[in-house]
Amino acid sequence: MELPFPLPFPLPLPRGDSSEDRHAKLREALAGLSDWNTGVLSCQLLQWKVTPEYHDITSPIDKPGGISRGLPLLRPGKGLNLVGKIADFYSAWPEDAKPRIAKGTYQNTQKALSGIFKLCLHKYDAYLDLIQVEPFLPVSLPVEERRKIYTWSEVGGYPPHLAIVPPGDKHNDLFNASRLAGVKSLLGAVIPKELMDLNPSKGATLSENTTYNQSLVKEAKNIYINPNVGTRTTPRPPGVPLKLDWYTDFVFAQQYFTGTNPTTIRLATDEWITRFRDTAKGQGNQDMVKLIDEAAKAKSLYVLDYSDFRTMVGAEPTDIFTSNASLPGDTRKDRWAVAPVCLFNLPADDGILHPLAIVIDYIKDMASSVVIFNKRLDSSVTSIDEATDWPWRYAKTCIQVADWHKHELGVHLSLTHLVEEAVIVAAHRSFDDNHPVYRILKPHWLKTLAINEAARAILVPSVINMISGMKPEHVLKFVRAEYNNFNFTKRYILNDLPDRGFPLDKVGLGEKQFHNYAYARNMIFMWSILRKFVTGFFSAFSELDSDDKIKNDNNIQTWVKELREFGKLTTFPDIKTRDELIDAVTMCIHIASPQHTAINYLQEYYQTFVINKPPSFFVAPPTSLEALEALTEPDLVKALPMNQLRQWLLAAQLPHLLNETVALKESLPHYALTLIQTASEEEVKNAAKELYVDLGIIGEAFEQVSEKMDPETGGYHVMKPDTTAVSILI
Ligand SMILES: [Fe+2]
């Protein structure tokens, strides 16, 4: 069709006042860009020559070479020890992995790391699809056939998990053809020897670093697009200037109620109370002795007890935690971790968790360890300047370093990702695909096996080991010990909270003493509605309507045996009753959905500002109280990952990678909606309807819980049902 009038060519764009605005917007968009277009990234990787080597998959022999040279690929049918080779796959970067890029910017490196990791995840997904492990389109297989694909492995020292190469030569061939072994060096290869441009780690003082963090967030630069703990302020009356307060006792302590790890704090045992009391007495701190005596009587003393870290990794009581595992090309390598203990008071009249004392690294006994007491006996003391109490700030950082390990390796990796993986592998090896337990659980396994494999093969060796203060073998032993010590039934929410000294009635009713422990309050609601949903779902199936039937259900009994014997979850219940089945299934959903959401999706907020919760120290911890008390700000600056851009990059990047927003279709309410429209059984439809409605109701209840917290806490929103992921997605 002809245009009715002639147009000049090229068509001139209208020019005007808005052009400058557009360029300003462009600059803003570039500054806030945290991810790259995938196609452009692919071209860039080719230009950098950062690619796995090409292999002719029709050729029977793989030739080593290229970037994956450090990790010889498996060669099928040549009698090589497959297990040994897969163990290499989980080990650290190959010795010859060198930075390929001499200089680069922090921002581009961050985007390259994110982009590559996501591409690696796609590759894992594709490989698992190929070998028919949770394939994109489901296949119906009798359980005997599925048992050949889902097999157990303990390779690499990890707890029992899915064998990435199921038995059989054909699987070896497929694994080789997948070239997964070639991707593990990629992350290391794109970190330039020298990083320039943005430096979020910089600062001669802590407040300089804090102010810089604030300006990054203000300008929405790079991954610093959202507020983080370093930008928070205490609410003040109108006219009173706001103060950044991330380092205060209040913010430090509250993280153990509503931070990344709200699952470890517990009532102090008499033994710990006596140890701290005696030490306070020994230091002539009579005020503290009196306070401990009173609080002990009121049963308001709580602890974070990390004194067992050495036992967990099989170290001697006086061994020092240190590591020099490093990024290719690193110059400052030596790092340290600690095994501290913190004593808190939680007064019934204000419910403000307040740290009283810290053993900075529990070595053998109290007498051999450095113990410091807070000069602020309670949260109302304002005569002490918290900003400049450097010895106490250092001690609090010890707890944060230790909790970085407890949280990332234990509570997060081991006790959600890996425990759920055992549940998944055992279920695939036990249930017919129309069994009600399989049907209720399967939607809660989305993406979990692929992300777990990527964690073992990439995140632990290439990120965690490069920033942790524990050496790689200790990291592995720690993960394993957490798994071995996990008590499945004791951690049911209704058992867990009272076991840790949080009575259900008092917490549930929001008594003053517990009004700031929003994680616990929310979880009581969440557990109740999940259990109700499981009960309703199972009511559709006559095969599960009596204890006898459950006792004689071969699928269920095989699942139990698989988990206890081969999954080595020895505390998984020996299910003989309907109640036991409902509880166990509720727990499997709880771990995959609300529990993982609560402990995963706050990492970016608390950890991209790395000095709040660093993964290690760069200077050995003081070995005497005198040395600790002599510690000043420059000492803390040297000890933190400040002005350590490469480590900062990995430490901030890890939480950023893991905190992608949950898509609507991967949320718990969306799961319920879909089930309502698809289930053929009325009882299942009804259970899903009630779940959806209940999620709405508890969503409102969570808001009320959050509003009732002290305003200084900033509230607690991570468990909002709309953004509670249906499974362990990342
Ligand atoms: Fe996670």
Coordinates of C-alpha atoms and ligand atoms in Angstrom, one line a residue, residues 412 416-417 451 596 599-600 603 658 728 730, ligand 1:
H412 CA 20.2 -22.7 54.8
T416 CA 16.6 -26.8 54.0
H417 CA 18.2 -27.5 50.6
I451 CA 20.1 -25.6 42.4
H596 CA 13.3 -21.7 53.1
I599 CA 15.8 -17.9 55.8
N600 CA 16.7 -17.3 52.2
Q603 CA 20.1 -12.4 52.7
L658 CA 20.0 -16.0 45.9
I728 CA 13.3 -24.2 47.2
I730 CA 17.2 -20.8 44.5
Ligands
FE1 FE 18.3 -21.1 49.1

